[in-house]
PDB file of C-alpha atoms in Angstrom:
ATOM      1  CA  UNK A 852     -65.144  86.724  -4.790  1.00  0.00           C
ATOM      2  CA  UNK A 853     -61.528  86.051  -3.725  1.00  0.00           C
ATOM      3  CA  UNK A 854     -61.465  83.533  -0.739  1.00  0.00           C
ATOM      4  CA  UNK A 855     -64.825  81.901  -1.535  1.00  0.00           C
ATOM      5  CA  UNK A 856     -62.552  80.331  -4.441  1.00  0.00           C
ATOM      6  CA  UNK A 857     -61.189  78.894  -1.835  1.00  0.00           C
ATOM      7  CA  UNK A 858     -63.377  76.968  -0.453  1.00  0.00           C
ATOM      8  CA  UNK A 859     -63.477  73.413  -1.954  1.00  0.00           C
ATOM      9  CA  UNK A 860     -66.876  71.159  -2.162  1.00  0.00           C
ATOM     10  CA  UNK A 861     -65.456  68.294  -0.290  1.00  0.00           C
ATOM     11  CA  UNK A 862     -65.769  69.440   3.132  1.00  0.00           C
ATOM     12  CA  UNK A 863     -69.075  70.991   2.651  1.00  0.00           C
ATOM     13  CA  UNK A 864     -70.236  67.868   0.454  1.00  0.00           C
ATOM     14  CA  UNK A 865     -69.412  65.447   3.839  1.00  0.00           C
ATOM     15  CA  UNK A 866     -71.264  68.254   6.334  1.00  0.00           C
ATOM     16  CA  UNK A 867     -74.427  68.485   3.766  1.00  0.00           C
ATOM     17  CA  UNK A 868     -74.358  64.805   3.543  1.00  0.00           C
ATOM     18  CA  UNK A 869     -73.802  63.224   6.790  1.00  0.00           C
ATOM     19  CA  UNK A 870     -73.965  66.025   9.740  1.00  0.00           C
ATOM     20  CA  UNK A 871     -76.730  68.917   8.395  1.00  0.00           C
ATOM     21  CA  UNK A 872     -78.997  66.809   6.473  1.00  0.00           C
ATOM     22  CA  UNK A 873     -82.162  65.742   8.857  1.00  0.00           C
ATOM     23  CA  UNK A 874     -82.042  62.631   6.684  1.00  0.00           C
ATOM     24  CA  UNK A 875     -79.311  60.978   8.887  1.00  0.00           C
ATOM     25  CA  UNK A 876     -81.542  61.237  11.996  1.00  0.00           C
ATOM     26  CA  UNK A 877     -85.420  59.899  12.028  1.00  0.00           C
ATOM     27  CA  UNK A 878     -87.417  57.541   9.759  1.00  0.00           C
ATOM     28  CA  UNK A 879     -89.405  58.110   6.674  1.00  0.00           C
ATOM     29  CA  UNK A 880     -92.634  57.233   5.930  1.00  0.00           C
ATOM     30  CA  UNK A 881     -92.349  56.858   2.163  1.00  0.00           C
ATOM     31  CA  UNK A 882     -88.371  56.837   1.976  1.00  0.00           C
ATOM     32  CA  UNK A 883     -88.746  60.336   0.554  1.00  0.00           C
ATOM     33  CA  UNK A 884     -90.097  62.516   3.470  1.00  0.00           C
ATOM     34  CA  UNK A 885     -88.742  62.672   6.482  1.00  0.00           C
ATOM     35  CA  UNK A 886     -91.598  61.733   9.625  1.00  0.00           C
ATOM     36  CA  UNK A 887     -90.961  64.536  12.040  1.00  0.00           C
ATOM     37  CA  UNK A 888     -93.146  63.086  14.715  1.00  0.00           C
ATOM     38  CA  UNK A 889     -91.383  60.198  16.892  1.00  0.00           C
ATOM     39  CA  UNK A 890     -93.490  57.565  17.927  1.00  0.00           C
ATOM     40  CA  UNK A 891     -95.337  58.052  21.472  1.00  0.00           C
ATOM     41  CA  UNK A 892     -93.815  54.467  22.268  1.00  0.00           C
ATOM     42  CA  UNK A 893     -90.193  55.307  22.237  1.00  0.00           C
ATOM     43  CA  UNK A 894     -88.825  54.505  25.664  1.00  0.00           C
ATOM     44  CA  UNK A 895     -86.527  57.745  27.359  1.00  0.00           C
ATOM     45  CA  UNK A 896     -83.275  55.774  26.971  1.00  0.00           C
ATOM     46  CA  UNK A 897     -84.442  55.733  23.225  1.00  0.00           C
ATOM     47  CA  UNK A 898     -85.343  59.268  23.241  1.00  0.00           C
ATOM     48  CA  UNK A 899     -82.072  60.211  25.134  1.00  0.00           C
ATOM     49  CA  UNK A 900     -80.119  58.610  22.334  1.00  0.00           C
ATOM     50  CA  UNK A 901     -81.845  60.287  19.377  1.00  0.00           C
ATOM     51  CA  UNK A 902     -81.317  63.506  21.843  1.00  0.00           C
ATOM     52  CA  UNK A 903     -77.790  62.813  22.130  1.00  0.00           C
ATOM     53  CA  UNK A 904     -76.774  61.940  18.300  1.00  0.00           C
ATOM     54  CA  UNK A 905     -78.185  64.988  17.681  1.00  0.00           C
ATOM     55  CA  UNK A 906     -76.061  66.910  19.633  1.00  0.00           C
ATOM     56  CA  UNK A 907     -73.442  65.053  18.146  1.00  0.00           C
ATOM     57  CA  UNK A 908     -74.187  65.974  14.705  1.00  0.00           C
ATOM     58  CA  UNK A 909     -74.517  69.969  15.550  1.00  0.00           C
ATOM     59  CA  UNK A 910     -71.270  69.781  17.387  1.00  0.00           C
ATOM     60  CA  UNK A 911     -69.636  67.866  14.097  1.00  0.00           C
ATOM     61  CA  UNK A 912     -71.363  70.501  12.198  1.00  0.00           C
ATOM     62  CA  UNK A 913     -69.773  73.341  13.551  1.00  0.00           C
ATOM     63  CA  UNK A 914     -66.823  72.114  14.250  1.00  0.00           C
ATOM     64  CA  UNK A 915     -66.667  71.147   9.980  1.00  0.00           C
ATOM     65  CA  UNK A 916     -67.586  74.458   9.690  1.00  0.00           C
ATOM     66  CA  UNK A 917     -64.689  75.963  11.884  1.00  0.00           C
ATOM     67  CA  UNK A 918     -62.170  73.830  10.259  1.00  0.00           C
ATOM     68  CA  UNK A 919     -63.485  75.367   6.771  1.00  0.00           C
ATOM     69  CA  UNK A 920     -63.454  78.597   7.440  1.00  0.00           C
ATOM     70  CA  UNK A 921     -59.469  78.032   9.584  1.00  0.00           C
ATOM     71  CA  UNK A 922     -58.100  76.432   6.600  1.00  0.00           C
ATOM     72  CA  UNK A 923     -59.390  79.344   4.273  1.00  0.00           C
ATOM     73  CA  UNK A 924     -58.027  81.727   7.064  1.00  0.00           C
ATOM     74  CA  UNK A 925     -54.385  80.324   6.545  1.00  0.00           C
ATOM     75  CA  UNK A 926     -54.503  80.288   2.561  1.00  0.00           C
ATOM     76  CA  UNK A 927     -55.773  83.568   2.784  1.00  0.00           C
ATOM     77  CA  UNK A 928     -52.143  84.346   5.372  1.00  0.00           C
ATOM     78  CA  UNK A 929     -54.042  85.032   8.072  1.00  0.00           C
ATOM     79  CA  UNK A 930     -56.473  88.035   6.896  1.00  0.00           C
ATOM     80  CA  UNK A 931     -59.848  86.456   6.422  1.00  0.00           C
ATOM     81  CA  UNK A 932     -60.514  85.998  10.380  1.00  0.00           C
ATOM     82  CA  UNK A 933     -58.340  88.738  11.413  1.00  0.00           C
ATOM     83  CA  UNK A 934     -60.111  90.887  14.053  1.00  0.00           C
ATOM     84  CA  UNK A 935     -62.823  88.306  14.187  1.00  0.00           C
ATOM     85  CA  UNK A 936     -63.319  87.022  17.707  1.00  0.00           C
ATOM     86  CA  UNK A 937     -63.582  83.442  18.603  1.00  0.00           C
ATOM     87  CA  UNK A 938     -67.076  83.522  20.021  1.00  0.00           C
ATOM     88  CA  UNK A 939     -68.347  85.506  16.213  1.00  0.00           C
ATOM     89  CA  UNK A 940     -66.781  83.140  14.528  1.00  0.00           C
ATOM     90  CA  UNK A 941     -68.510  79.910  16.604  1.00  0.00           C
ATOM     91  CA  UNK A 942     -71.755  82.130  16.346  1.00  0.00           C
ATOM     92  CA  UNK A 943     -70.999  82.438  12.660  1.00  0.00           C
ATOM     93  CA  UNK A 944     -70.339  78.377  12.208  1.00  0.00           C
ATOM     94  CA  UNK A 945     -73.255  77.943  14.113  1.00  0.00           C
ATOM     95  CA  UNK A 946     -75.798  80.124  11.800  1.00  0.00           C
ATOM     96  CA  UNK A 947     -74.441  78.350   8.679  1.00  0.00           C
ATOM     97  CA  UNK A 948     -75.336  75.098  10.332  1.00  0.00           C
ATOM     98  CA  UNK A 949     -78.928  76.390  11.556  1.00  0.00           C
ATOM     99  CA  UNK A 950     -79.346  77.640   7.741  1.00  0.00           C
ATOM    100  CA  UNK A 951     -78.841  74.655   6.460  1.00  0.00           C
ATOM    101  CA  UNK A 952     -81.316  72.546   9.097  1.00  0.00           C
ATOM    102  CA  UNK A 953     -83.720  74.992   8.457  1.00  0.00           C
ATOM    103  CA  UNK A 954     -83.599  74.997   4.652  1.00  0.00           C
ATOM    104  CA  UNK A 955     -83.815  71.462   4.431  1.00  0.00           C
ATOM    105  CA  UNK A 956     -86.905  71.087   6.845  1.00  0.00           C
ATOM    106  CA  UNK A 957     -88.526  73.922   5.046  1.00  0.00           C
ATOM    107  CA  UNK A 958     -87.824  72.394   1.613  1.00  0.00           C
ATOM    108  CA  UNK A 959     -88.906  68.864   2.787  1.00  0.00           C
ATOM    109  CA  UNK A 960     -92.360  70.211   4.366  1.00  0.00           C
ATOM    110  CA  UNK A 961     -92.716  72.384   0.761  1.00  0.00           C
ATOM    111  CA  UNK A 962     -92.553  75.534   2.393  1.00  0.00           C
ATOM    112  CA  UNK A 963     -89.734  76.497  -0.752  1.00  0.00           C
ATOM    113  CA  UNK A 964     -89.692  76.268  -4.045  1.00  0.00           C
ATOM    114  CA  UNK A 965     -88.717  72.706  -4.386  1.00  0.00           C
ATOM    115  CA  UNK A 966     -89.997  70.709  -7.372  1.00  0.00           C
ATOM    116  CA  UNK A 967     -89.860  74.263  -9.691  1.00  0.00           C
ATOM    117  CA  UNK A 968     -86.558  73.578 -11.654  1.00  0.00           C
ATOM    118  CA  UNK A 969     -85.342  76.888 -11.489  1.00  0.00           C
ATOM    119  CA  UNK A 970     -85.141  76.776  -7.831  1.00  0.00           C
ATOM    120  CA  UNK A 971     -83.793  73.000  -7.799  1.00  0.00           C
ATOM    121  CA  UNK A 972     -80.875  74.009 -10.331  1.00  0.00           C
ATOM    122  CA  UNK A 973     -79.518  76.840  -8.713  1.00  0.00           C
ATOM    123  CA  UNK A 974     -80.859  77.120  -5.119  1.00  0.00           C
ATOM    124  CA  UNK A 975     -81.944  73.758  -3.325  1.00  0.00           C
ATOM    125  CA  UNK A 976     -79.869  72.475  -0.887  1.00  0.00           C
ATOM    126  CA  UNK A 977     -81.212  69.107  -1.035  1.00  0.00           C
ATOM    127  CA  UNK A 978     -80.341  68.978  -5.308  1.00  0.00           C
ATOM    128  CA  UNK A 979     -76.877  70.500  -4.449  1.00  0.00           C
ATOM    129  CA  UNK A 980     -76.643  67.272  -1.527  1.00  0.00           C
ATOM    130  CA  UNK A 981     -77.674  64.849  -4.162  1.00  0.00           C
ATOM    131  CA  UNK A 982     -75.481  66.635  -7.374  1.00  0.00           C
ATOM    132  CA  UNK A 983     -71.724  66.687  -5.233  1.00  0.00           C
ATOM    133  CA  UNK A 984     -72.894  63.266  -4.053  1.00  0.00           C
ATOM    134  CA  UNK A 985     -73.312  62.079  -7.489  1.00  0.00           C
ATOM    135  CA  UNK A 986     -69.915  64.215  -8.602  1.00  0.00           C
ATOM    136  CA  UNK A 987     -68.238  61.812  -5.870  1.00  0.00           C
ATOM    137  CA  UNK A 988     -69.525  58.655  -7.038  1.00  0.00           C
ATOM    138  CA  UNK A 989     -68.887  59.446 -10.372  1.00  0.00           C
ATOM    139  CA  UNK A 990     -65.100  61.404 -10.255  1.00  0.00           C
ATOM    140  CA  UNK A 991     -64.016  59.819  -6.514  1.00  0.00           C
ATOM    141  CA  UNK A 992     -64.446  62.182  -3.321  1.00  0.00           C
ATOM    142  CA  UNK A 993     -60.847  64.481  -4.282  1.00  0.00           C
ATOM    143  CA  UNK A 994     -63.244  65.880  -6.954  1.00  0.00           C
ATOM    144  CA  UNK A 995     -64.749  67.691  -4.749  1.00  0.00           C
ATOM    145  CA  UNK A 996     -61.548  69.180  -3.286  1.00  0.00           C
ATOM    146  CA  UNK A 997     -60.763  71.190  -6.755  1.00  0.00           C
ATOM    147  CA  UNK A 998     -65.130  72.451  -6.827  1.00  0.00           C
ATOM    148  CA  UNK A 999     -65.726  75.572  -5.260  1.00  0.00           C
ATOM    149  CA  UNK A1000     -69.418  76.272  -6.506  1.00  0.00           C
ATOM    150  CA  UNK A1001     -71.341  74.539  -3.845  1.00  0.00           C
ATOM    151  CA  UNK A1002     -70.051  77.413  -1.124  1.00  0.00           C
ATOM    152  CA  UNK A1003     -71.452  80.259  -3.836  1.00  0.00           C
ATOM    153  CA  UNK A1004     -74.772  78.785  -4.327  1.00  0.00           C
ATOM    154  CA  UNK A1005     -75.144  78.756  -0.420  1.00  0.00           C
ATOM    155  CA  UNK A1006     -74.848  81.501  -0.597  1.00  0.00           C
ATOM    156  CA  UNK A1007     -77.222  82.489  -2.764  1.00  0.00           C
ATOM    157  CA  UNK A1008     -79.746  80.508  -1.357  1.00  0.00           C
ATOM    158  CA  UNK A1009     -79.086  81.907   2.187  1.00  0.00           C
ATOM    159  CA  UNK A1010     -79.903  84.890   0.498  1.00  0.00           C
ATOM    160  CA  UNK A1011     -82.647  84.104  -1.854  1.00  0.00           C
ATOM    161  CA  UNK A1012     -84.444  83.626   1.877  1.00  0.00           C
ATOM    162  CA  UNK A1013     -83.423  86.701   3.146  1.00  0.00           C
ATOM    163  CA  UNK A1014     -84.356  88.985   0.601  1.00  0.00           C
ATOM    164  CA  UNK A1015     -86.716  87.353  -1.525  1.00  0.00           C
ATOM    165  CA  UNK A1016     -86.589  86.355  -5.623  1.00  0.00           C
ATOM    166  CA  UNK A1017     -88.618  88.219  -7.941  1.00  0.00           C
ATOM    167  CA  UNK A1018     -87.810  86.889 -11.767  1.00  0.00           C
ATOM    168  CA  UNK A1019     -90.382  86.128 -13.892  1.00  0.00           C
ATOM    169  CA  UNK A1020     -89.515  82.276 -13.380  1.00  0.00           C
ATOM    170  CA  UNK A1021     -89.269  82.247  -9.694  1.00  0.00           C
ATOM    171  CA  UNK A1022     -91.141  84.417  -7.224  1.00  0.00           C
ATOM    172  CA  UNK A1023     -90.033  83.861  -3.055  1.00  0.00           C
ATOM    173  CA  UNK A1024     -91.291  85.980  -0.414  1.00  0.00           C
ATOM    174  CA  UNK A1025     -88.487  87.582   1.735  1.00  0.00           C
ATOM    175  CA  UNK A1026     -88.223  85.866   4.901  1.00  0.00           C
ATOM    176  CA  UNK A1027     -85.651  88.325   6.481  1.00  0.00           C
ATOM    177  CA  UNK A1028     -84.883  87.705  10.146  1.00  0.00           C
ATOM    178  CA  UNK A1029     -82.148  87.766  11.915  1.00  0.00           C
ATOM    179  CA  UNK A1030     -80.582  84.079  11.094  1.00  0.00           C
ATOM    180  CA  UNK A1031     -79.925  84.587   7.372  1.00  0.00           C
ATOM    181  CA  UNK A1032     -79.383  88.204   7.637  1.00  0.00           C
ATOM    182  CA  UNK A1033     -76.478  88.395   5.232  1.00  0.00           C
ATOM    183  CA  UNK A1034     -74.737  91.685   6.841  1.00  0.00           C
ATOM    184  CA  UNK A1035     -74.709  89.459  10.028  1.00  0.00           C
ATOM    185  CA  UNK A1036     -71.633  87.692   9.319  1.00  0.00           C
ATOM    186  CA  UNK A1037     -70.394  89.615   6.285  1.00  0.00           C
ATOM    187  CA  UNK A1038     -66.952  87.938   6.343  1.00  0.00           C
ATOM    188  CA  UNK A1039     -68.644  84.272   5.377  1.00  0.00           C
ATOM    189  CA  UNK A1040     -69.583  85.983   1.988  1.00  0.00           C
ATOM    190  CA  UNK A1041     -65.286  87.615   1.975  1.00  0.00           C
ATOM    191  CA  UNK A1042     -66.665  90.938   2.519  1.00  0.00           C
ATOM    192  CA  UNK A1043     -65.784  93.109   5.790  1.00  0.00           C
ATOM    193  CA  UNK A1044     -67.163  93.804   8.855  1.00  0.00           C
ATOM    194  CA  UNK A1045     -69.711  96.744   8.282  1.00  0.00           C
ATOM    195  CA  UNK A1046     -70.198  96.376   4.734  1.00  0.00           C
ATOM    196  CA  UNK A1047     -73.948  95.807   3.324  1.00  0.00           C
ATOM    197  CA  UNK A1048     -74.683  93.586   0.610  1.00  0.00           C
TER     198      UNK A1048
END
């Protein structure tokens, strides 16, 4: 896969943990699941800040993102963003991050597979959150910076909800659409601009 190898766990382990992950904004209702419905009773300065840490947290996001893919970029001599315009690749740092909201909402409201094991071992963002998490706890955070396997099963996943799953063991309906169209931004998955997967 060439530069994916590249791309160490540690900086996506800190943007799944603390900037994507809808868990560091909002309250639970049984610790577990997120309540996506604020309470009537929140004044607009309160409203205004939630609004506003959000924004923070995107901006992070992408910018985590744009470091990422820069530092792979200059490994890599200069060739992995070369013809790539600034605005594609802030559109492209932005999808990733809208990927990842979206898969965690949709796994947290059970509209994936979560809870099949097949799915949480190899595709579940929230499992791959809570295994590098547990990898850093365990092994110290510059553990992460020698993984590359979290970027790869992203992939995958971003995938998986693109075109579907049909194994014997795990059946998911192709969601297709244009935000996890993997031809989109072919260079996130190394491949050039044009190519199909």
């Amino acid at each position: 896969m060439g530069w994916i190898d590249h791309a160490s766990s540690q900086g996506l382990a800190r943007l799944l943990r603390e900037e994507v992950n809808p868990r560091a904004v909002g309250s639970y209702d049984d610790g577990c699941c997120m309540t996506y419905t604020m309470p009537s009773s929140l004044h607009h300065n309160e409203w205004q800040e939630i609004t506003d840490r959000l924004r923070y947290q995107v901006r992070e996001a992408v910018e985590e993102i744009i470091r990422s893919l820069d530092k792979i970029d200059q490994d890599e001599k200069g060739q992995f963003l070369a013809g790539i315009p600034e605005s594609e690749l802030y559109e492209a740092a932005l999808t990733v991050m809208m990927r990842l909201v979206f898969l965690f909402s949709a796994e947290e409201r059970g509209l994936l597979l979560l809870g099949d094991p097949l799915y949480d071992e190899h595709y579940a963002v929230s499992t791959l959150v809570a295994r590098l998490q547990e990898a850093a706890d365990q092994h110290g955070e510059e553990v992460l910076e020698r993984r590359h396997d979290a970027w790869v099963r992203l992939l995958s996943t971003f995938r998986a909800v693109y075109g579907g799953l049909s194994h014997e063991r795990l059946k998911l309906l192709p969601y297709a659409g244009k935000l996890f169209d993997p031809d989109r931004f072919s260079f996130l998955e190394g491949r050039r601009t044009g190519t199909t997967w």
